[in-house]
PDB file of C-alpha atoms and ligand atoms in Angstrom:
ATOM      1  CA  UNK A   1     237.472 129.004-126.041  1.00 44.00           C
ATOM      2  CA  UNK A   2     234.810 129.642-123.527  1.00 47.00           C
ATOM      3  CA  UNK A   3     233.693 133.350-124.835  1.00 52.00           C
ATOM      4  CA  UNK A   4     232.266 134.561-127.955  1.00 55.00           C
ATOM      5  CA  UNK A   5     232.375 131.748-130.325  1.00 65.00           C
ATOM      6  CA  UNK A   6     230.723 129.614-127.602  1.00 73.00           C
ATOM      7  CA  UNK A   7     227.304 128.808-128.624  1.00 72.00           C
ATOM      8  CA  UNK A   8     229.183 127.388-131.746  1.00 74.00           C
ATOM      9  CA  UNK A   9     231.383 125.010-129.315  1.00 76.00           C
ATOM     10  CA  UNK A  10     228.646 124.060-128.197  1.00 72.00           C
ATOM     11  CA  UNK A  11     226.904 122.779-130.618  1.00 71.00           C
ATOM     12  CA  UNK A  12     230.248 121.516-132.252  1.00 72.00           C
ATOM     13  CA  UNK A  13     230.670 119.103-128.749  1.00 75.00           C
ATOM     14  CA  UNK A  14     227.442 117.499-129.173  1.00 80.00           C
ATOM     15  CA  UNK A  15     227.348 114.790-131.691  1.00 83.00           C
ATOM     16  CA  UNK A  16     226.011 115.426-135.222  1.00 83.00           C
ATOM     17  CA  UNK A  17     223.620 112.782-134.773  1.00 86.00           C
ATOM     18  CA  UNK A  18     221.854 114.663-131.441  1.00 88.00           C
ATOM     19  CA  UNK A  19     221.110 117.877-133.876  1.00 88.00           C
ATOM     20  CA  UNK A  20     219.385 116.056-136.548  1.00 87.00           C
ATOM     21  CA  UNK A  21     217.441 113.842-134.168  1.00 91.00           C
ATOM     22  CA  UNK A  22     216.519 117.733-132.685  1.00 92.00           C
ATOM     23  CA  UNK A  23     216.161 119.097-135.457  1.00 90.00           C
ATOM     24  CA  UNK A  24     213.510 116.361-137.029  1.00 91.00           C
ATOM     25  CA  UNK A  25     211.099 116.449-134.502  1.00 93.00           C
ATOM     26  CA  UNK A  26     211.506 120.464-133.686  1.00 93.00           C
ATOM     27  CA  UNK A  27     210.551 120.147-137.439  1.00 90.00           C
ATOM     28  CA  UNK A  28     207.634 117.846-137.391  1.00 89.00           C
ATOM     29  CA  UNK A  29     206.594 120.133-133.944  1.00 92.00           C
ATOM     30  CA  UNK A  30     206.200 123.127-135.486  1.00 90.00           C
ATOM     31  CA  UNK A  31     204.585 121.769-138.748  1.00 86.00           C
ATOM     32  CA  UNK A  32     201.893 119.946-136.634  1.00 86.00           C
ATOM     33  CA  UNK A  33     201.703 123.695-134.398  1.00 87.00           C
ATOM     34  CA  UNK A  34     201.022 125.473-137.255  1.00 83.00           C
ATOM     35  CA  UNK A  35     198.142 123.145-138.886  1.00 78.00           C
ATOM     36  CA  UNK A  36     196.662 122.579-135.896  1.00 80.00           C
ATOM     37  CA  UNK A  37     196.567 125.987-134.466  1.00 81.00           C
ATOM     38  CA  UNK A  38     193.357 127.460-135.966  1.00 74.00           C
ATOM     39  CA  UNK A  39     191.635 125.017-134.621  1.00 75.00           C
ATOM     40  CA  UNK A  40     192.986 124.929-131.449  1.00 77.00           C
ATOM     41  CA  UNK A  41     192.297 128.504-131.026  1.00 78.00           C
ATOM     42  CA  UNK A  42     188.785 128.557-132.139  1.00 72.00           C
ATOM     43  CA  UNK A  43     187.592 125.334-130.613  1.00 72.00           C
ATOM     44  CA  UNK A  44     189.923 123.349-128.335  1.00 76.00           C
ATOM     45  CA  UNK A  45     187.157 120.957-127.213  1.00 76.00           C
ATOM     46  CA  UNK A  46     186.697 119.942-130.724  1.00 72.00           C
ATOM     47  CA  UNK A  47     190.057 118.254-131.008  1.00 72.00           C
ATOM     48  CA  UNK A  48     189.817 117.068-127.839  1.00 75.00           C
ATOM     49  CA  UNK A  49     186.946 115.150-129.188  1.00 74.00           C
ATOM     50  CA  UNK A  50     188.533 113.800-132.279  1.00 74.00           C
ATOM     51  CA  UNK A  51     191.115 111.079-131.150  1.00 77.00           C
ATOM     52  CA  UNK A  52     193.305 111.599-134.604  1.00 75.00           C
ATOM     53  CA  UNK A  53     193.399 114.912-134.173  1.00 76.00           C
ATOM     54  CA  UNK A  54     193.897 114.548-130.367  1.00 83.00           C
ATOM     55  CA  UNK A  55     196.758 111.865-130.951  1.00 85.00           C
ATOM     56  CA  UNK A  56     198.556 113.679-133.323  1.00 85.00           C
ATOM     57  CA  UNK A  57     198.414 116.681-130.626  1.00 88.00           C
ATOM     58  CA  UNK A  58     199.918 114.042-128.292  1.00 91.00           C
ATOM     59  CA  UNK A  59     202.390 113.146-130.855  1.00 91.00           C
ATOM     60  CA  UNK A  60     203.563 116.877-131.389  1.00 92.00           C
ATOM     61  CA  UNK A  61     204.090 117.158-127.408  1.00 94.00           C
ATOM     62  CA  UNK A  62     206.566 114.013-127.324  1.00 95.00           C
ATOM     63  CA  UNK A  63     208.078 115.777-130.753  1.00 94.00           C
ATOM     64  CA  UNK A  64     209.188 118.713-128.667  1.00 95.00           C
ATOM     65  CA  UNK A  65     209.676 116.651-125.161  1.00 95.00           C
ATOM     66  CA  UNK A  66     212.054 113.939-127.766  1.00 94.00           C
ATOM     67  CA  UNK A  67     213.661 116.760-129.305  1.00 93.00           C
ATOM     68  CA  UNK A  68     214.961 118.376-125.724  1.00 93.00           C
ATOM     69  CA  UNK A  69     216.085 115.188-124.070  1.00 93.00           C
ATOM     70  CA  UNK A  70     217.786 113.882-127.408  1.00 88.00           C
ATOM     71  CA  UNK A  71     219.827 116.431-127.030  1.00 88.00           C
ATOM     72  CA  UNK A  72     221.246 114.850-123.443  1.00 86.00           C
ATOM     73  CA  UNK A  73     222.566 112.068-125.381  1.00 83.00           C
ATOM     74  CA  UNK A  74     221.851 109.036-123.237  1.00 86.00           C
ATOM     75  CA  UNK A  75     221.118 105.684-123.765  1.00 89.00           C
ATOM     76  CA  UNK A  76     217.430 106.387-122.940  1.00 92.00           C
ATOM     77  CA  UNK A  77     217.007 109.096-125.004  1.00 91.00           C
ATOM     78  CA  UNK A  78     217.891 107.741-128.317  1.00 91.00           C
ATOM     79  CA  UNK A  79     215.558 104.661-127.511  1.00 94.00           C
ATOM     80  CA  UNK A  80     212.679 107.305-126.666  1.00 94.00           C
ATOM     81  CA  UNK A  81     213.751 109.126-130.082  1.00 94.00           C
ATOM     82  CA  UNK A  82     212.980 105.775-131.627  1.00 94.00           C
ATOM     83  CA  UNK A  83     210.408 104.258-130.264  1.00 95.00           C
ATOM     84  CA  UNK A  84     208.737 107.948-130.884  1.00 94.00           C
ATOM     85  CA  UNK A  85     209.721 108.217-134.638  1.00 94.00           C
ATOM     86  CA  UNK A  86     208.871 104.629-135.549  1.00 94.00           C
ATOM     87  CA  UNK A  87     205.393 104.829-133.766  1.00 93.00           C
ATOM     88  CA  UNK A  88     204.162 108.146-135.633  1.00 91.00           C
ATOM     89  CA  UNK A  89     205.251 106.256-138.681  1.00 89.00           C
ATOM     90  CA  UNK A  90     203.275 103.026-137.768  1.00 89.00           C
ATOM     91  CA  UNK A  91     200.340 104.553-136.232  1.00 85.00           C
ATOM     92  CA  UNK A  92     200.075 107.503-139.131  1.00 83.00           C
ATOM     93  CA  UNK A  93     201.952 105.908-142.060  1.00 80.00           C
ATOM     94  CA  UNK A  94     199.046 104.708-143.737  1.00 77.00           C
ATOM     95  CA  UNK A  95     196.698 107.672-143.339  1.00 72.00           C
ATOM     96  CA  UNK A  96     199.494 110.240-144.749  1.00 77.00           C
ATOM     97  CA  UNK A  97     200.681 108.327-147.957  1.00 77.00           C
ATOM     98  CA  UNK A  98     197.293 108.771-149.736  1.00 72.00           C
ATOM     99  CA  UNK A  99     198.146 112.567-148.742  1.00 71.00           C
ATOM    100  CA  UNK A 100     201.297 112.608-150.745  1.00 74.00           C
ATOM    101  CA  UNK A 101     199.244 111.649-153.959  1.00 71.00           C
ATOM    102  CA  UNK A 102     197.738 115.006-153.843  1.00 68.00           C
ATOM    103  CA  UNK A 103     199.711 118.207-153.189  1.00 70.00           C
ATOM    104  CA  UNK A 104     195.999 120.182-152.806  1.00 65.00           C
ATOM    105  CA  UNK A 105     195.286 118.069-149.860  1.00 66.00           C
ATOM    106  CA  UNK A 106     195.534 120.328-146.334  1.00 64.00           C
ATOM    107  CA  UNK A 107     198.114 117.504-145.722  1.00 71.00           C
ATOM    108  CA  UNK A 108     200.524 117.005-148.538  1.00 78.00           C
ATOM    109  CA  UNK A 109     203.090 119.793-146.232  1.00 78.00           C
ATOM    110  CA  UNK A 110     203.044 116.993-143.089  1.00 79.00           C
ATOM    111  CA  UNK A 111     202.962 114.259-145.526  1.00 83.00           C
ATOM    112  CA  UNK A 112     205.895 114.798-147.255  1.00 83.00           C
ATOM    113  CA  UNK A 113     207.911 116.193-144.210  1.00 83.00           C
ATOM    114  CA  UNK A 114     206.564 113.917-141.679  1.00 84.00           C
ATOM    115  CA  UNK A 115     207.843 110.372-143.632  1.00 86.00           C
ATOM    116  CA  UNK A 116     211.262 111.193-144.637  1.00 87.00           C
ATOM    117  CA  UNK A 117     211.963 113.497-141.373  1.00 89.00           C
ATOM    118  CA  UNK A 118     211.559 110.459-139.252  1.00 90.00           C
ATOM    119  CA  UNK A 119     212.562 108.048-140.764  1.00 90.00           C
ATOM    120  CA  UNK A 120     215.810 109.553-140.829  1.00 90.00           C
ATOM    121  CA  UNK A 121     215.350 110.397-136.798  1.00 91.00           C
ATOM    122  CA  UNK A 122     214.536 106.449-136.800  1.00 93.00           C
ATOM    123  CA  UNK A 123     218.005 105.857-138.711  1.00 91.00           C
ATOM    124  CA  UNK A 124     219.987 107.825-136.261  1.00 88.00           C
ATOM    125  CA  UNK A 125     218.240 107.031-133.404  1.00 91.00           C
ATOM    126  CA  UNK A 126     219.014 103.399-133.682  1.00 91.00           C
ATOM    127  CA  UNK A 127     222.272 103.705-134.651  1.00 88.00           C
ATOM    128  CA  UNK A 128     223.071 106.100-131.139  1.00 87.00           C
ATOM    129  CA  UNK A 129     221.383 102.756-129.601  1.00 88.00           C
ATOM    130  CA  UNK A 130     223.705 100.449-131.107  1.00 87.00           C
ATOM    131  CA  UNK A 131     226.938 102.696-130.680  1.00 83.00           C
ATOM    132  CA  UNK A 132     225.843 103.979-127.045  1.00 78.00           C
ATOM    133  CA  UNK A 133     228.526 101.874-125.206  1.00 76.00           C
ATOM    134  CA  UNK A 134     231.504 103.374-127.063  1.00 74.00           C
ATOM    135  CA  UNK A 135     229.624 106.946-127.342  1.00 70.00           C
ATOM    136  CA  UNK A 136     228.463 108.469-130.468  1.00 66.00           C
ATOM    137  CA  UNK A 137     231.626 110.771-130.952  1.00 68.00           C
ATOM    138  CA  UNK A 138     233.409 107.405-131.702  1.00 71.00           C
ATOM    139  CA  UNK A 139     231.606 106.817-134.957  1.00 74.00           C
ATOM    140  CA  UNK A 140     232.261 109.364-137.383  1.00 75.00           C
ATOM    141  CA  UNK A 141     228.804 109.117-139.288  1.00 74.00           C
ATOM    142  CA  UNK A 142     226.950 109.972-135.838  1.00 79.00           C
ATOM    143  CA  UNK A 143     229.859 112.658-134.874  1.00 79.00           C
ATOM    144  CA  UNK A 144     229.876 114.893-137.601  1.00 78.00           C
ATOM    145  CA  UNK A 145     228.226 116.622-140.782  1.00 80.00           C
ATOM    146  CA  UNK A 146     231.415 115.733-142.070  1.00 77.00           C
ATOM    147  CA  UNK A 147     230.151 112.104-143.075  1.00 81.00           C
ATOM    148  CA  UNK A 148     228.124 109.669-144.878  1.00 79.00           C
ATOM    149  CA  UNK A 149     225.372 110.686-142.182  1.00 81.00           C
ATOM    150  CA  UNK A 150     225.954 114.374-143.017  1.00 82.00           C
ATOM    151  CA  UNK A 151     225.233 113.376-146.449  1.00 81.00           C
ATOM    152  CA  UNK A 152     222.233 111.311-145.880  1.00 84.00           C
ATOM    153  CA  UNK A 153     220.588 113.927-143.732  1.00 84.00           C
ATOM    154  CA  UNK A 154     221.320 116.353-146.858  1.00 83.00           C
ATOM    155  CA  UNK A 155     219.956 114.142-149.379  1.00 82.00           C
ATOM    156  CA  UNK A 156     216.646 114.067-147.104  1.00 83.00           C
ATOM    157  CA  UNK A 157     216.834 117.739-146.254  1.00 84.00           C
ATOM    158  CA  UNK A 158     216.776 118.507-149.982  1.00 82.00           C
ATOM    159  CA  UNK A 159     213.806 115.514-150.995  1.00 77.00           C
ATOM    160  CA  UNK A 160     211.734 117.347-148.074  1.00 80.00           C
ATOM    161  CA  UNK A 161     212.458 120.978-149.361  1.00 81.00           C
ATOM    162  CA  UNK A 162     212.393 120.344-152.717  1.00 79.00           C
ATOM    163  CA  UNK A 163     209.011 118.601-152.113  1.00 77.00           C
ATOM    164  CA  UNK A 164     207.223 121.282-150.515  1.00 78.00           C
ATOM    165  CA  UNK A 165     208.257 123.348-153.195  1.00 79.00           C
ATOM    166  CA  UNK A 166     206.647 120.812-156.164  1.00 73.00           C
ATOM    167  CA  UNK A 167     203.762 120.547-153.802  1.00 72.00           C
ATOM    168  CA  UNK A 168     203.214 124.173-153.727  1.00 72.00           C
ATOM    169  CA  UNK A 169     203.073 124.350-157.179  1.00 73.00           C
ATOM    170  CA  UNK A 170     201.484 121.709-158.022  1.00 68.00           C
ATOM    171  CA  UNK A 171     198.917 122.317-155.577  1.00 65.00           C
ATOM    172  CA  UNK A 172     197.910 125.853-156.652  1.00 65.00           C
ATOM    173  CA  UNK A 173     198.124 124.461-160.714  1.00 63.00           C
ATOM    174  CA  UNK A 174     195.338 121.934-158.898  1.00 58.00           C
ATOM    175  CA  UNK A 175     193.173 123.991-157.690  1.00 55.00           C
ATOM    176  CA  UNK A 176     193.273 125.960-160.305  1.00 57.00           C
ATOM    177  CA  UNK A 177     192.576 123.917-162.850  1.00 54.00           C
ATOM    178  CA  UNK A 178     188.886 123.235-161.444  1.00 51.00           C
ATOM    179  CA  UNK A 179     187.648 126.025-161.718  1.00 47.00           C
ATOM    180  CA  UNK A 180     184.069 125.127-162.693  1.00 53.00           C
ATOM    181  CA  UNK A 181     182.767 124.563-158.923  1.00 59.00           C
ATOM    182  CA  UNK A 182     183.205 128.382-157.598  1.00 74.00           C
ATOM    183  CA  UNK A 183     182.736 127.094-153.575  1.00 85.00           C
ATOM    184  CA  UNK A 184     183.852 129.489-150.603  1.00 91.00           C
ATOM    185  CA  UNK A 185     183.976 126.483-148.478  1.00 94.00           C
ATOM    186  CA  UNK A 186     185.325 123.259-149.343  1.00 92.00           C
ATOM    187  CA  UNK A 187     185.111 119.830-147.819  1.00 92.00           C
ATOM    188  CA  UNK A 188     188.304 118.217-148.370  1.00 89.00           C
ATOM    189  CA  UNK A 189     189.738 114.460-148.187  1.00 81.00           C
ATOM    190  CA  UNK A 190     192.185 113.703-145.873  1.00 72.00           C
ATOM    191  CA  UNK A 191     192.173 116.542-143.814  1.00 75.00           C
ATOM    192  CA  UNK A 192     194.606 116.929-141.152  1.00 70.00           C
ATOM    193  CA  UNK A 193     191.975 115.663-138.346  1.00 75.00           C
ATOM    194  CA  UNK A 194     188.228 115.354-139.359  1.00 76.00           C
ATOM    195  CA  UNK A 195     187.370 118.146-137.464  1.00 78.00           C
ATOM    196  CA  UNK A 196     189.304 120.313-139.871  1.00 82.00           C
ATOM    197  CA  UNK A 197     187.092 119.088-143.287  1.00 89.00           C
ATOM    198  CA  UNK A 198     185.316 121.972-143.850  1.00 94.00           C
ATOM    199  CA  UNK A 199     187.814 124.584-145.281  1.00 91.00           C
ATOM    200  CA  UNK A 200     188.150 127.211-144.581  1.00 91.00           C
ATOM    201  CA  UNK A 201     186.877 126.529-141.361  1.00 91.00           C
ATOM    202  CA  UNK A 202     185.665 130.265-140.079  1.00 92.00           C
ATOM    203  CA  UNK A 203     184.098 131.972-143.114  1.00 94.00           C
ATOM    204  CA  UNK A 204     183.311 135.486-142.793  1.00 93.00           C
ATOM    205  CA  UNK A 205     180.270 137.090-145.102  1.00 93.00           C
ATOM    206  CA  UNK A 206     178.339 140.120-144.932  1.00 93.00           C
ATOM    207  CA  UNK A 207     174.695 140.142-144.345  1.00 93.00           C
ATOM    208  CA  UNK A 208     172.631 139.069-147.352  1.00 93.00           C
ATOM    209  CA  UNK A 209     175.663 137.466-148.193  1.00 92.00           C
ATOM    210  CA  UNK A 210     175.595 134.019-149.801  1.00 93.00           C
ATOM    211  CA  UNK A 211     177.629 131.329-149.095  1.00 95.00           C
ATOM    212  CA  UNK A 212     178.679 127.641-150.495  1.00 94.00           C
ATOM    213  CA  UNK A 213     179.972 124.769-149.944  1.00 95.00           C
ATOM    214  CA  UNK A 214     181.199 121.930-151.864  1.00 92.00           C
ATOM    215  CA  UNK A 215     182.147 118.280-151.096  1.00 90.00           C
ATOM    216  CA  UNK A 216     185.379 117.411-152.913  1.00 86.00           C
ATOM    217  CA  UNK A 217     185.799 114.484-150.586  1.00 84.00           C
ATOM    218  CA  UNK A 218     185.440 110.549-151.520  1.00 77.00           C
ATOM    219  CA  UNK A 219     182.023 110.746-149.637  1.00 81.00           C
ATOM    220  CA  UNK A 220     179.145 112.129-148.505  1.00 86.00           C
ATOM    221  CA  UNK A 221     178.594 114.502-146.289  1.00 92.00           C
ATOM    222  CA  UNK A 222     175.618 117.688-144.929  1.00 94.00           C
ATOM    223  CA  UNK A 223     176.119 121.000-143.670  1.00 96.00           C
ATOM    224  CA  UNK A 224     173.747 121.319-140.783  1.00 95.00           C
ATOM    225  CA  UNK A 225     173.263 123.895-138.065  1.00 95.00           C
ATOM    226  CA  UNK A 226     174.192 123.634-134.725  1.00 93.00           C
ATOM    227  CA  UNK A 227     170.981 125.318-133.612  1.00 91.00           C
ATOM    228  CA  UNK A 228     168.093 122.954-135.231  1.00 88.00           C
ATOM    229  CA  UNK A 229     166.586 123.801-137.956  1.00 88.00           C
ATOM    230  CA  UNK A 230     168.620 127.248-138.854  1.00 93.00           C
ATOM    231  CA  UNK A 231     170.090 125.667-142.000  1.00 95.00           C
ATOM    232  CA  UNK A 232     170.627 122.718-143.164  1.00 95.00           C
ATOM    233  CA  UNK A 233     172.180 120.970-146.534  1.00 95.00           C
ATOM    234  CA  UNK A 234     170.590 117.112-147.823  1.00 94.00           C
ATOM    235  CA  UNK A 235     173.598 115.087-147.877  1.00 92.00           C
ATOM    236  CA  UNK A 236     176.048 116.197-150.329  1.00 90.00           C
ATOM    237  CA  UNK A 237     177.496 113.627-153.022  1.00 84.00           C
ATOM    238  CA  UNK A 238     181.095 114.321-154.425  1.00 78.00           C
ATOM    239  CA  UNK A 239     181.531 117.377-156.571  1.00 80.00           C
ATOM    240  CA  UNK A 240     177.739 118.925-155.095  1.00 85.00           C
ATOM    241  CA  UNK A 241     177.509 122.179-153.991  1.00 90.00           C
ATOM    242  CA  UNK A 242     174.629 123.587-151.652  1.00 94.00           C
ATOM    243  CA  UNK A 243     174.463 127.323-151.031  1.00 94.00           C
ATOM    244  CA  UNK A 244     172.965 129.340-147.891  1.00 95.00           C
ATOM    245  CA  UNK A 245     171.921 132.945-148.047  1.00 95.00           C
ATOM    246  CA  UNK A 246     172.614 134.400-144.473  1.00 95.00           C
ATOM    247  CA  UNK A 247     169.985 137.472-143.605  1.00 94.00           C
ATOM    248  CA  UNK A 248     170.838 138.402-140.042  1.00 94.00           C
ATOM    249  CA  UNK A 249     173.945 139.372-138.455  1.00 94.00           C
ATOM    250  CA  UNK A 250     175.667 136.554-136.050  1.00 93.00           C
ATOM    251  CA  UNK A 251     177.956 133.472-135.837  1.00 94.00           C
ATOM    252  CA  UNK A 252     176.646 130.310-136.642  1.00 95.00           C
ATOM    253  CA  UNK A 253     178.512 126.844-135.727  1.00 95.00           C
ATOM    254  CA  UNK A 254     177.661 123.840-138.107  1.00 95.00           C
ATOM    255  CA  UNK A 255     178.814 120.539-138.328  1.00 94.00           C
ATOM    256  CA  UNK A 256     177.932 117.363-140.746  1.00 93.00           C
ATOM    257  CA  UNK A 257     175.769 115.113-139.580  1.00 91.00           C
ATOM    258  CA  UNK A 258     177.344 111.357-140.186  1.00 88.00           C
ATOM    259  CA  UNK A 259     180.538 112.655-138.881  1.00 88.00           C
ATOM    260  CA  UNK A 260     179.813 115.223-135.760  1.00 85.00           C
ATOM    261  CA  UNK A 261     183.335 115.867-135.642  1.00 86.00           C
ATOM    262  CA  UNK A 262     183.701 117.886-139.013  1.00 90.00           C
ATOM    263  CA  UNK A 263     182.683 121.360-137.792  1.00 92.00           C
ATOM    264  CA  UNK A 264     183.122 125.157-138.876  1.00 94.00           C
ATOM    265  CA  UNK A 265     182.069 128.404-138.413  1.00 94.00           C
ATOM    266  CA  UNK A 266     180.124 131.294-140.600  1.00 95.00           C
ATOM    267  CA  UNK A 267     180.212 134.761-139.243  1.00 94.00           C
ATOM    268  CA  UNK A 268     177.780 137.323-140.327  1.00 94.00           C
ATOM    269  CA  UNK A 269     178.770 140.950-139.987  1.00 91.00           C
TER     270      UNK A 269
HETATM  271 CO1  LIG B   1     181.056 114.413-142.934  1.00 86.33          CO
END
């Protein structure tokens, strides 16, 4: 059975358990990849310089490096799987429920992956540690889909899927149901990493073009030049807008000034 239908064997001789456990935090990997990438091409040094956002980098690295040695099925590896899965949740679990109460925010889609996705890596994980003397394949809810596991990790599969779905729509029935502030750029609570607030964060506008912001966060906060004195907002209350007419071609890098890490980007062509 070695030929063609050998990827399949494969994956069929590896415990059920090992491919969720992969699967999770391949997941979570890729869904921390794709938020954070904008940033991290436009301005690596600003993550580097806001520790969330810097941690939860570090997090998505032992995601992928958890997700490759699960699949060797050792001892060690389901106790790194855990320990991983059960710190995110510890360290982040408190800054991504307020997320879930809001499928507008930038991180309702981590949010409502990120908590049921590991916990269920958690679940597993542990229960490779406990069963790891007689071997996984010996249980059958840790051997195969074919199980009260397989059913679990369904049940979760369908909560997360059939929450980014709700959150989609709900999000877009959100925002569109405040329509009264017409804002290009908008400062957002609970942003993935502070440095990600303003949104979006590269705005494009032609010259003469105006351009405005509003704060739809739980505080206060300015939109301020890099380069003193260009522009520069008073500090914004919730719901205020402030508006900058841009006259000469260029890019221009501004931040806010109680929180230097919230940056973003206007370019003038
Ligand atoms: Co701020």
């Amino acid at each position: 059975m070695e030929g063609s239908s050998g990827i399949w064997e494969r994956v069929r001789q590896k415990p059920f358990a090992l491919w969720v456990i992969f699967g999770g935090f391949v997941y979570l990997g890729l869904v921390i990849l794709s938020l954070a990438l904008p940033t991290l091409v436009a301005s690596p040094a600003s993550i580097l310089a806001d520790p969330i956002a810097a941690s939860i980098l570090v997090f998505m690295a032992l995601f992928f490096v958890s997700a490759y040695l699960g699949l060797k099925g050792k001892l060690w590896t389901s106790v790194l799987s855990a320990v991983v899965s059960i710190l995110f949740l510890v360290v982040f679990g408190s800054f991504l429920v307020p997320s879930l109460a809001n499928p507008a925010d930038a991180a309702f889609s981590l949010a409502i992956s990120a908590i049921p996705a590991l916990v269920l890596v958690a679940i597993f994980s542990i229960l490779s540690i406990i069963h790891a003397k007689s071997g996984p394949l010996q249980k059958r809810y840790l051997a195969t889909p074919n199980s009260a596991g397989g059913l679990l990790t369904i049940g979760i599969i369908g909560f997360v899927v059939g929450g980014l779905i709700v959150g989609a729509i709900g999000g877009s029935v959100i925002l569109r149901n405040i329509p009264a502030i017409r804002a290009d750029i908008t400062i957002v609570p609970n942003a993935p990493s502070m440095a990600m607030a303003f949104t979006p964060q590269n705005f494009t506008v032609s010259v003469g073009g105006t351009v405005t912001w509003v704060d739809k966060d739980t505080t206060g906060h300015t939109v301020t030049s890099n380069v003193t004195g260009l522009f520069g907002s008073p500090l914004l209350s919730v719901s205020e807008t402030w508006s900058h007419t841009f006259s000469q071609a260029g890019i221009y890098y501004y931040h806010c000034t109680p929180h230097p890490q919230m940056w973003g980007v206007i370019v003038v062509s």
